[in-house]
Short mmCIF file of C-alpha atoms and ligand atoms in Angstrom, two decimals:
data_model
loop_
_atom_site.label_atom_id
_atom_site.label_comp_id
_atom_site.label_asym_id
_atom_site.label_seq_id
_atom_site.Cartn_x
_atom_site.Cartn_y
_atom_site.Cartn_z
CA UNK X 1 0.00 0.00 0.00
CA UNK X 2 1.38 3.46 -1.04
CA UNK X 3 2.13 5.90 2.11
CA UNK X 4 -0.45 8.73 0.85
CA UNK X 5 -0.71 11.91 3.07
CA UNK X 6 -2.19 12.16 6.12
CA UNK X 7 -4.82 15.11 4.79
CA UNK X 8 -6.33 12.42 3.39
CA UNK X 9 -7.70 11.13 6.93
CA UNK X 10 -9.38 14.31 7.21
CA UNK X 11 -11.23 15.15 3.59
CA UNK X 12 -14.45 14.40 3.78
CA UNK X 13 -16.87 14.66 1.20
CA UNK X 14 -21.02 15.51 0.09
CA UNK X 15 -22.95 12.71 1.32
CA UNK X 16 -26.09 13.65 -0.87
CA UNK X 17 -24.04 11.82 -3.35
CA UNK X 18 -24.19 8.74 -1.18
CA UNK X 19 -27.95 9.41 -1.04
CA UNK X 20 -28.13 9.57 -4.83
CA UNK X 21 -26.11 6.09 -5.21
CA UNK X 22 -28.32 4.61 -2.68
CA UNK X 23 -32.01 5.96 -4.23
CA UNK X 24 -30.49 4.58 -7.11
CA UNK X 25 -29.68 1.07 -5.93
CA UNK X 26 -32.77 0.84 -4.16
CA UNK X 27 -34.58 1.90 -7.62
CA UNK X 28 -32.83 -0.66 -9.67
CA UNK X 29 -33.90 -3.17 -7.16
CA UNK X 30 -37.58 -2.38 -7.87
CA UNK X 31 -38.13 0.40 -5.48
CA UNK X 32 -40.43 3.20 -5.64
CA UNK X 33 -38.51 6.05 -4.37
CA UNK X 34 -38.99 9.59 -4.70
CA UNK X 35 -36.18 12.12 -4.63
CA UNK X 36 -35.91 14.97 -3.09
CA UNK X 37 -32.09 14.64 -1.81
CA UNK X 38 -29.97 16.04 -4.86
CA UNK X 39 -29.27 19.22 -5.72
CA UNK X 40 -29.62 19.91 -9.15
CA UNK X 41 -32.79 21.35 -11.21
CA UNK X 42 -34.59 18.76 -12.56
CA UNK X 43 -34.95 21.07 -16.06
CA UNK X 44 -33.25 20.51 -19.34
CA UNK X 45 -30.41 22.63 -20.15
CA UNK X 46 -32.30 25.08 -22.63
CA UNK X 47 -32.02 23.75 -26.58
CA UNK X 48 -30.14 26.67 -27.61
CA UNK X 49 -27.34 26.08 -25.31
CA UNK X 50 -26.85 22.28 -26.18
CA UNK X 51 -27.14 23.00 -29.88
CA UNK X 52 -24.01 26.19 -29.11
CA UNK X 53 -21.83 23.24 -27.86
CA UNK X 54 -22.64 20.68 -30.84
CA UNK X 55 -21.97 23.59 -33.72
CA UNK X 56 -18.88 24.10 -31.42
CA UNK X 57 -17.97 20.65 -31.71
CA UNK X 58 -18.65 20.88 -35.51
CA UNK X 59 -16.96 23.64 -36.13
CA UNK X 60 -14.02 21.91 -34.91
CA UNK X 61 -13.06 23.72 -31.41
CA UNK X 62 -11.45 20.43 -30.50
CA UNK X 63 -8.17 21.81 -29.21
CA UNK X 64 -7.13 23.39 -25.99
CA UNK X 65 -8.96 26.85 -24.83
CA UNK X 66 -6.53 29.54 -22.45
CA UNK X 67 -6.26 28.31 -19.10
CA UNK X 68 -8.12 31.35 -17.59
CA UNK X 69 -10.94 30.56 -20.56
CA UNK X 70 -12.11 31.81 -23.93
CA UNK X 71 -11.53 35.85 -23.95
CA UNK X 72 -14.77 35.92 -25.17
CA UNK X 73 -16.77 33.96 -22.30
CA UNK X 74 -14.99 35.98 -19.60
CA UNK X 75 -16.07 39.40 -21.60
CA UNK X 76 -19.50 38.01 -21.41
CA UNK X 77 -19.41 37.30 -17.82
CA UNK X 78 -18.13 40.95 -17.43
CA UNK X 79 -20.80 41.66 -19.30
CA UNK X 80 -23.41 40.19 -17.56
CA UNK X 81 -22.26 41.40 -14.35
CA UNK X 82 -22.42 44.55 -15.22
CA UNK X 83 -25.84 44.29 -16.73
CA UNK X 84 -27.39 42.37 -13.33
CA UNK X 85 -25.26 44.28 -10.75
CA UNK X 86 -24.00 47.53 -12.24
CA UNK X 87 -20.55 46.15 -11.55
CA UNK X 88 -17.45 46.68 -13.39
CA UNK X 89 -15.28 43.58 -13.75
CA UNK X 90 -12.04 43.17 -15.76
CA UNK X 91 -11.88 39.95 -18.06
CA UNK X 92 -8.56 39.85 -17.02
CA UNK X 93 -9.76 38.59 -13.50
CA UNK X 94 -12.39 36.33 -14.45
CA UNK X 95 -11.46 32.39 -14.63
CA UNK X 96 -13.76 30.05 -15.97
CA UNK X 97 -13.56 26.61 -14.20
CA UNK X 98 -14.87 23.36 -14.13
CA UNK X 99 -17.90 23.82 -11.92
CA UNK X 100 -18.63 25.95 -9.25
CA UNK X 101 -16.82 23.65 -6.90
CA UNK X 102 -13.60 24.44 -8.21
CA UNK X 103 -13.57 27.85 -7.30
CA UNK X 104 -13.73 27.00 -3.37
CA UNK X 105 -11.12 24.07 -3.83
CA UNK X 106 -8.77 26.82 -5.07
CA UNK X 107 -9.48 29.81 -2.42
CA UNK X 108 -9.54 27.47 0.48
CA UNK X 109 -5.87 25.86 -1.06
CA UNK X 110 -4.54 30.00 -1.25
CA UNK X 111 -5.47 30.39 2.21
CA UNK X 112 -5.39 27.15 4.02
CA UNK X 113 -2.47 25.99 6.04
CA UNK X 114 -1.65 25.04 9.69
CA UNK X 115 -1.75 27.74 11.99
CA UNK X 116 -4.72 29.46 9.95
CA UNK X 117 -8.50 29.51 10.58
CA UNK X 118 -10.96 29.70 8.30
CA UNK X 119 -14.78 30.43 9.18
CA UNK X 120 -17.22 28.73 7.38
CA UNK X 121 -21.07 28.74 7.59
CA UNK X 122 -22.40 26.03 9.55
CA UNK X 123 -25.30 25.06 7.92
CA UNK X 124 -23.50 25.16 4.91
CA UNK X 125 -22.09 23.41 1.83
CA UNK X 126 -19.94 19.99 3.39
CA UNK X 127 -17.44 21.03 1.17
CA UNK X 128 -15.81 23.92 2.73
CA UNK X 129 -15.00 22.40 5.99
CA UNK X 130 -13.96 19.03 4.23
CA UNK X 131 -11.18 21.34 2.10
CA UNK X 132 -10.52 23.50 4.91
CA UNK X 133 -9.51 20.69 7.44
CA UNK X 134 -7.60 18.94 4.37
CA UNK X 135 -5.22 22.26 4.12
CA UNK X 136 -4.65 21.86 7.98
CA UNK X 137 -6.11 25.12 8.64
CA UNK X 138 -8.59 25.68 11.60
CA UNK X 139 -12.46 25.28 10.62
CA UNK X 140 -13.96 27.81 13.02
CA UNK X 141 -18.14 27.58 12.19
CA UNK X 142 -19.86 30.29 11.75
CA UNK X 143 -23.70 29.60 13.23
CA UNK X 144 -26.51 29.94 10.40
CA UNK X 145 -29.52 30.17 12.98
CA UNK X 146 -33.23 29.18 12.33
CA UNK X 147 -34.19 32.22 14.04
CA UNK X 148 -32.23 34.91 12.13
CA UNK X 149 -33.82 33.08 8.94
CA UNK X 150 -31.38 31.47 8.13
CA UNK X 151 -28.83 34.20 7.47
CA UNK X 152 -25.68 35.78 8.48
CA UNK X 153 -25.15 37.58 11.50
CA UNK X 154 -22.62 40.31 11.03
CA UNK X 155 -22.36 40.42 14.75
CA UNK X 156 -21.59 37.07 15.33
CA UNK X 157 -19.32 36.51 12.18
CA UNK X 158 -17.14 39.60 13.13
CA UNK X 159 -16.77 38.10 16.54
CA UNK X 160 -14.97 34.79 15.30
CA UNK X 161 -12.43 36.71 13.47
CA UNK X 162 -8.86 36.77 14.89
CA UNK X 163 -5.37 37.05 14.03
CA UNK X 164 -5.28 33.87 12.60
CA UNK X 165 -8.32 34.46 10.26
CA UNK X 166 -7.09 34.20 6.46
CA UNK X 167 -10.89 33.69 4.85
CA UNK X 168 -14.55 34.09 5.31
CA UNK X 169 -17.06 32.17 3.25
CA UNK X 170 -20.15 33.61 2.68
CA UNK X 171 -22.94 31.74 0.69
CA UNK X 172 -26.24 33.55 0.21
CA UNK X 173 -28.55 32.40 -1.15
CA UNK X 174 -28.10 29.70 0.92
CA UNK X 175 -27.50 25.69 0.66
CA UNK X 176 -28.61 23.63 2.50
CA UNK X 177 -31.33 26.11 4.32
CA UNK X 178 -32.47 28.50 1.30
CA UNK X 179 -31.38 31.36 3.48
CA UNK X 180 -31.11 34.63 2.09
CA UNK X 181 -28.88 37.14 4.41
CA UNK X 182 -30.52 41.05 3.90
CA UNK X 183 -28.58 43.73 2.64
CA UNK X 184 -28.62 45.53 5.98
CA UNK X 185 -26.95 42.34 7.72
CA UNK X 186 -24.28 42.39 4.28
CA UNK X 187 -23.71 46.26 4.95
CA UNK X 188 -22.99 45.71 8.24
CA UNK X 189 -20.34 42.90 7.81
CA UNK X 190 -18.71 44.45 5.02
CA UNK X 191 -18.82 47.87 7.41
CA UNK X 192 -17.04 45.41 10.01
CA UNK X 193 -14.44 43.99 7.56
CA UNK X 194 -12.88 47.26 6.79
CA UNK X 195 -11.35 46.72 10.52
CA UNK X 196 -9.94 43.43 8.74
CA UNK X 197 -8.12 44.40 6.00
CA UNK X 198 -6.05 40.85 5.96
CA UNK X 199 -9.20 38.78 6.13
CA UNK X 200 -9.90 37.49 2.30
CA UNK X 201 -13.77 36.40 1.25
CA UNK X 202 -15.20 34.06 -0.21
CA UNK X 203 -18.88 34.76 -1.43
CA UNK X 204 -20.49 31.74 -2.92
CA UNK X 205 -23.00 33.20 -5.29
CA UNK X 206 -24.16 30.04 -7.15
CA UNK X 207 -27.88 30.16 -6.10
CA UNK X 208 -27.96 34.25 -6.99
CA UNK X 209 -31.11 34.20 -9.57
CA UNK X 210 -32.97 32.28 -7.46
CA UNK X 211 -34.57 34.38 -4.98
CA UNK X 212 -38.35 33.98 -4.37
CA UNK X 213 -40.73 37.00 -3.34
CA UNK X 214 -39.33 40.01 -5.28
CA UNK X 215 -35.95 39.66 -3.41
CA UNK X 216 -32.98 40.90 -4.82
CA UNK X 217 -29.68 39.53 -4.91
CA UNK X 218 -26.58 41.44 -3.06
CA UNK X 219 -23.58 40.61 -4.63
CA UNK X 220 -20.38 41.16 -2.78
CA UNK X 221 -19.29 42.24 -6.36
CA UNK X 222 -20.97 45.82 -5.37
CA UNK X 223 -18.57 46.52 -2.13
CA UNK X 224 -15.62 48.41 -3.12
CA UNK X 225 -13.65 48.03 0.07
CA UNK X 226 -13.49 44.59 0.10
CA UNK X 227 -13.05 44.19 -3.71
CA UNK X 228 -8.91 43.86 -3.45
CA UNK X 229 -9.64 40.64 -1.15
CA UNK X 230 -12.79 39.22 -2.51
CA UNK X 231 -13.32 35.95 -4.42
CA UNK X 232 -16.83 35.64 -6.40
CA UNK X 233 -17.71 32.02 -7.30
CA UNK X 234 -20.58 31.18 -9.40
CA UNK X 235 -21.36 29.57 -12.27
CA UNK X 236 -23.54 27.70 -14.91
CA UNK X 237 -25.02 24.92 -12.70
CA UNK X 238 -27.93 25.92 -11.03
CA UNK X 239 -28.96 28.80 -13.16
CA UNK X 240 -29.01 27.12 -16.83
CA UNK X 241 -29.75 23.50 -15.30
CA UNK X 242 -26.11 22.63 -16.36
CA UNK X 243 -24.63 20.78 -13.56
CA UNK X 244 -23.52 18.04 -15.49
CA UNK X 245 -21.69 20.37 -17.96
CA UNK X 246 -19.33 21.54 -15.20
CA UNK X 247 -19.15 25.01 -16.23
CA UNK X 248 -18.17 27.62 -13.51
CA UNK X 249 -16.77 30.79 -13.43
CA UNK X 250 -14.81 33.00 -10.47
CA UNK X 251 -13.77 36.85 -10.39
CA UNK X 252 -10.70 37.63 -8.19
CA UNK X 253 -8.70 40.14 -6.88
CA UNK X 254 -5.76 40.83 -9.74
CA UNK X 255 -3.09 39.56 -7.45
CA UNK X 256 -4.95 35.97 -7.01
CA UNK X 257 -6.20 35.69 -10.24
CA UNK X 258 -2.25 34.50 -11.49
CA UNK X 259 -2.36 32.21 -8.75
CA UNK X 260 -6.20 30.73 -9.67
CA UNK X 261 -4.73 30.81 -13.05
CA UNK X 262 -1.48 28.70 -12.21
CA UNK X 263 -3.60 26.15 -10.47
CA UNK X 264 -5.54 26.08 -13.55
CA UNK X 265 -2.64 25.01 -15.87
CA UNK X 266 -1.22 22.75 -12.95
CA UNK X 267 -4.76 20.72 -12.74
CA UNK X 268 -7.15 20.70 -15.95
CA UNK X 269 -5.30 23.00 -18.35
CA UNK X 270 -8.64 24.34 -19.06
CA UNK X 271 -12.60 23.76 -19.79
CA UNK X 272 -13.89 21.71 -22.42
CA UNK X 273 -14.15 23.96 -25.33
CA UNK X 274 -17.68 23.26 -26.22
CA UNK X 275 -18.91 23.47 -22.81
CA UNK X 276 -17.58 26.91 -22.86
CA UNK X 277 -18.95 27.64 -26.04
CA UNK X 278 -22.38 26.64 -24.78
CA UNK X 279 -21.60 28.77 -21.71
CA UNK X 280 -21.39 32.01 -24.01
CA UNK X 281 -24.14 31.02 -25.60
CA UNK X 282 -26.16 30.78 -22.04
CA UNK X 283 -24.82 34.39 -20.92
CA UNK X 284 -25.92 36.02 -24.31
CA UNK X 285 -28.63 34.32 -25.15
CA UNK X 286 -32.14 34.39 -23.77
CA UNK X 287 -32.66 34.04 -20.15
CA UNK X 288 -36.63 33.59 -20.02
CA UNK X 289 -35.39 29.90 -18.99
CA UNK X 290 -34.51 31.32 -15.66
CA UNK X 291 -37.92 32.80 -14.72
CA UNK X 292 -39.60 30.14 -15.70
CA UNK X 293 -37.33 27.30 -13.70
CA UNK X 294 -37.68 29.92 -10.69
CA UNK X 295 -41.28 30.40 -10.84
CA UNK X 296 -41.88 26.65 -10.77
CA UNK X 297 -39.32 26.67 -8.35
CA UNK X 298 -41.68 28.74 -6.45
CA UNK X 299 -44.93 26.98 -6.80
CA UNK X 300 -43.38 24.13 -5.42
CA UNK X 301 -41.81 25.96 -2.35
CA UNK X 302 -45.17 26.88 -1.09
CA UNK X 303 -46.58 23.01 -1.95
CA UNK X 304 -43.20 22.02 0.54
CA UNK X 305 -43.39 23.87 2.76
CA UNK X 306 -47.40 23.77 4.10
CA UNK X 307 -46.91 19.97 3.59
CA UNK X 308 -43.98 20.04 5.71
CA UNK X 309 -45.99 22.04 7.93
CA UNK X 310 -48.72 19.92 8.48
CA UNK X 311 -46.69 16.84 9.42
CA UNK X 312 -46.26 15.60 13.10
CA UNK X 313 -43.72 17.37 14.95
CA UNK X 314 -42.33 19.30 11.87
CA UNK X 315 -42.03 22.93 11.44
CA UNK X 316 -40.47 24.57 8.48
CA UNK X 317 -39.76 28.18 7.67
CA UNK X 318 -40.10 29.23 4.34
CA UNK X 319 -36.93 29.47 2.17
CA UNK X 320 -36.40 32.91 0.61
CA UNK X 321 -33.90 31.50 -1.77
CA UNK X 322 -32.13 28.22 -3.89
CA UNK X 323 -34.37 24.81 -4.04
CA UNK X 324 -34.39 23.53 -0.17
CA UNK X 325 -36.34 23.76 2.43
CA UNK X 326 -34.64 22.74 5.56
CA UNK X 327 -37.71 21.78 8.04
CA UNK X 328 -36.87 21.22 11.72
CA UNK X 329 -37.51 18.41 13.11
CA UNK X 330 -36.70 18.36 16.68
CA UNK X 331 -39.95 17.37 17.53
CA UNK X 332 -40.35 14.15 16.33
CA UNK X 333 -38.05 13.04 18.46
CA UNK X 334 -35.88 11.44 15.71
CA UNK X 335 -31.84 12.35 15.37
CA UNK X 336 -31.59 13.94 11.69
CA UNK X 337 -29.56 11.02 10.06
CA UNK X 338 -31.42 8.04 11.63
CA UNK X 339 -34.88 10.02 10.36
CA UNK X 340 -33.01 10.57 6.78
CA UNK X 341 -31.97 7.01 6.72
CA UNK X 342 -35.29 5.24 7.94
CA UNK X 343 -37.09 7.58 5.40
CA UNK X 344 -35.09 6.14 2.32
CA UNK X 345 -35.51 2.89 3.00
CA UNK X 346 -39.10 2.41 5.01
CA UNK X 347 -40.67 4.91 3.24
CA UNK X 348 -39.05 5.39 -0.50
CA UNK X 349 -38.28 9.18 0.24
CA UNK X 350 -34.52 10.62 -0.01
CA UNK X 351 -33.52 13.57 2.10
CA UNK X 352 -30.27 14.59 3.50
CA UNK X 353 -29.86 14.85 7.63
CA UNK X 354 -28.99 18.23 8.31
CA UNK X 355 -25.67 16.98 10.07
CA UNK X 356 -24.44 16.32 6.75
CA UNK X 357 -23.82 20.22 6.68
CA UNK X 358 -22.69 20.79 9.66
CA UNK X 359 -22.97 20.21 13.37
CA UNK X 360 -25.56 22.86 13.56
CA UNK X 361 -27.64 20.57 11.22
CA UNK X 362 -28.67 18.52 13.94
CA UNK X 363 -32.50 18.72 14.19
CA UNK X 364 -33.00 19.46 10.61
CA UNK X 365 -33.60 18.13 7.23
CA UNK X 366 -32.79 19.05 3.64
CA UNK X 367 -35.03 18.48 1.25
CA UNK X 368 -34.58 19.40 -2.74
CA UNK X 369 -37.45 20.27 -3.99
CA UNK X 370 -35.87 20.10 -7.73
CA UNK X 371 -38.80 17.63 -8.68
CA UNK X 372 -42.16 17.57 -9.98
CA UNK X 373 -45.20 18.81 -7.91
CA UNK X 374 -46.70 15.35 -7.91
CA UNK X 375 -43.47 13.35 -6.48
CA UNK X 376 -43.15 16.45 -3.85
CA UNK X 377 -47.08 15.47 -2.32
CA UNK X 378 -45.82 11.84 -2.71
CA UNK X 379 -42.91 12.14 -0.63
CA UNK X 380 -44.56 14.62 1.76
CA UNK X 381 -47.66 11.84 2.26
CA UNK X 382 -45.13 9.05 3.06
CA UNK X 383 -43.39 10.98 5.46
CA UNK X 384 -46.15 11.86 7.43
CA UNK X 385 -47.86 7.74 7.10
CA UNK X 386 -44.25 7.12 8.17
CA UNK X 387 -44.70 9.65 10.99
CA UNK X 388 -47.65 8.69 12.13
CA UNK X 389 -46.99 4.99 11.99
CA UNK X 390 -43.12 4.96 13.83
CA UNK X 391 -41.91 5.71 16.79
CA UNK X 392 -38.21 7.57 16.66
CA UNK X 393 -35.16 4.98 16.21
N1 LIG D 401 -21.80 26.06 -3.92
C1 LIG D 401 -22.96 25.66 -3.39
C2 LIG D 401 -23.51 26.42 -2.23
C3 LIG D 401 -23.63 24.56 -3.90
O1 LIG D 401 -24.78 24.15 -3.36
C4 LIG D 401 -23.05 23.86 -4.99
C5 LIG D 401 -23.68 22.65 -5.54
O2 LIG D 401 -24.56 22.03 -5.00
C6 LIG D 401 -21.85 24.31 -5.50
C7 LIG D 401 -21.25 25.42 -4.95
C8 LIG D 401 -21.12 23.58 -6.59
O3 LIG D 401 -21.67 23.71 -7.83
P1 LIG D 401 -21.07 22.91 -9.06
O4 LIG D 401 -21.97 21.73 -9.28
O5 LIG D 401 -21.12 23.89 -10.19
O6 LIG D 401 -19.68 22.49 -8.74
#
């Protein structure tokens, strides 16, 4: 056996995959089981996009792209910036990468080392703390509360920050809780920052067009004292229903952008050429696709979350933003995972324990609603037979 590294006894990893491979093993047995545990829209990626990436391939882009990404994709992104944030970005510090994921891998590498902390949201996506601890840097959680809506608090997240702190990550809106953190909460912590100046951010933006209720997006993008020090991620993903395409994009600060950019040649050399062709034609091309996903998004948020609402012991605020709703269920008297698990296989309905995202997660679920309206009543009837019928494990 090969001596490997010891970070390797501290990555971890997303276990809604796991749920995924074990839906779909129970499905291929026979199985009825409804999905609600992954976290991808359960749309097409819209025709003219696909059909961008097969002329693409026809018209022979075949070869190797620049490492930071066709000059013309990273205009576009300036471009749409700029049209959705009034923004000015330099193409020069865009990268385009594969997936949004990729972006955090890299920031967290920059910054992460022994003897440096890193706050994270807890709630939050499994992957920051998984890269964070793999760097040997300090994971210091940063509490996403229930009762602030699942947002921020500047207050609390200037309080963590010490000496040691190299990075913030910021993710709004929010997975796994749909949480949307106001502007005045955003003013205040970028307010507090300025007393910081060493402290780099990282704002996940992946989920930023879908916001529910006439909310509007606050990109980090639109802070000028933090923009020497700020990382943007977002990407393709979520927004075009592209997650398989793995087509994501960052903006950094000029003096990490050569680093993002080494890592870049050092790693994947760059994206698939017709992926980023299609990604072009996504920025430029029509974008009714969005407001339609989101207002179906929609619908189904309010069919979640008065079912959740209505089943024994579970209350669930409503999500401002993303696909989840993240209901607590402290009631029930059921620990998150051994609900999650029971639910898959007694009951044919994937969800995600809330622990999976953190230790704050405890007492929660997550559920995707990136499915149809019909499976969404299925899985919310089985849970509450289930309910109804079990006593907690
Ligand atoms: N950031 C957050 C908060 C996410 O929820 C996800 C995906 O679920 C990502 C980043 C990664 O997106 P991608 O699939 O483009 O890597």
């Amino acid at each position: 056996m090969p001596r490997t590294i010891a970070a390797f006894d501290r990555i971890g990893e997303e276990n809604a995959f796991a749920v995924l491979a074990r839906a779909t093993a129970l499905s291929a047995q026979g199985r009825d089981i409804v999905n609600l545990g992954i976290g991808q829209p359960d749309f097409s990626t819209p025709p003219h996009i696909v059909e961008a990436a097969v002329k693409a391939l026809r018209d022979g882009h075949h070869g190797y792209t620049p490492a930071t990404g066709i000059l013309a994709v990273r205009e576009a992104i300036a471009a749409d910036l700029a049209r959705r944030y009034d923004v000015t970005v330099s193409p020069d510090t865009v990268l385009i990468v594969p997936g949004g994921k990729v972006t955090m891998f890299m920031a967290i590498l920059m910054f992460g080392e022994p003897g440096a902390d890193i706050l994270y949201p807890d709630p939050g996506f499994p992957i920051y703390r998984s890269m964070i601890e793999f760097t040997g840097a300090r994971p210091i959680p940063v509490p996403i509360r229930e009762q602030n809506g699942f947002a921020f608090s500047a207050e609390e997240t200037l309080a963590l920050i010490t000496p040691a702190t190299r990075l913030l990550i910021l993710n709004s809106p929010a997975n796994p809780t749909g949480g949307v953190t106001p502007k005045a909460q955003i003013d205040k912590l970028v307010t507090g920052l300025e007393r910081h100046p060493d402290v780099a951010v990282l704002s996940d933006e992946i989920y930023d067009q879908m916001l529910y209720d006439g909310e509007a997006h606050v990109c980090l993008l639109t802070y000028p004292s933090i923009r020497d020090r700020l990382i943007l991620l977002n990407g393709w993903s979520k927004t075009y229903a592209m997650t398989g395409w793995r087509m994501g994009y960052s903006v950094w600060p000029k003096s990490l952008h050569e680093f993002s950019r080494k890592l870049a040649v050092n790693s994947y050399s760059c994206v698939n050429a017709a992926a980023q062709w299609a990604g072009l034609a996504a920025l430029t091309g029509p974008q009714d696709s969005i407001a339609e996903m989101v207002a179906e998004f929609d619908r189904r948020r309010q069919i979640v979350v008065a079912g959740l609402n209505q089943l024994p012991g579970i209350s669930c605020a409503t999500p401002k933003g993303a696909f989840y709703a993240f209901p607590n269920i402290a009631r029930t008297g059921w620990k998150a995972k051994a609900l999650a698990s029971s639910l898959l296989e007694d009951a044919g309905v994937a969800v995600v324990g809330g622990p999976d995202f953190g230790i704050l997660g405890e007492g929660y679920l997550r559920l995707s609603y990136a499915n149809s309206a019909e499976n969404i009543r299925k899985a919310l009837d089985r849970m509450g037979e289930f309910l109804r019928s079990r006593k907690a494990a």
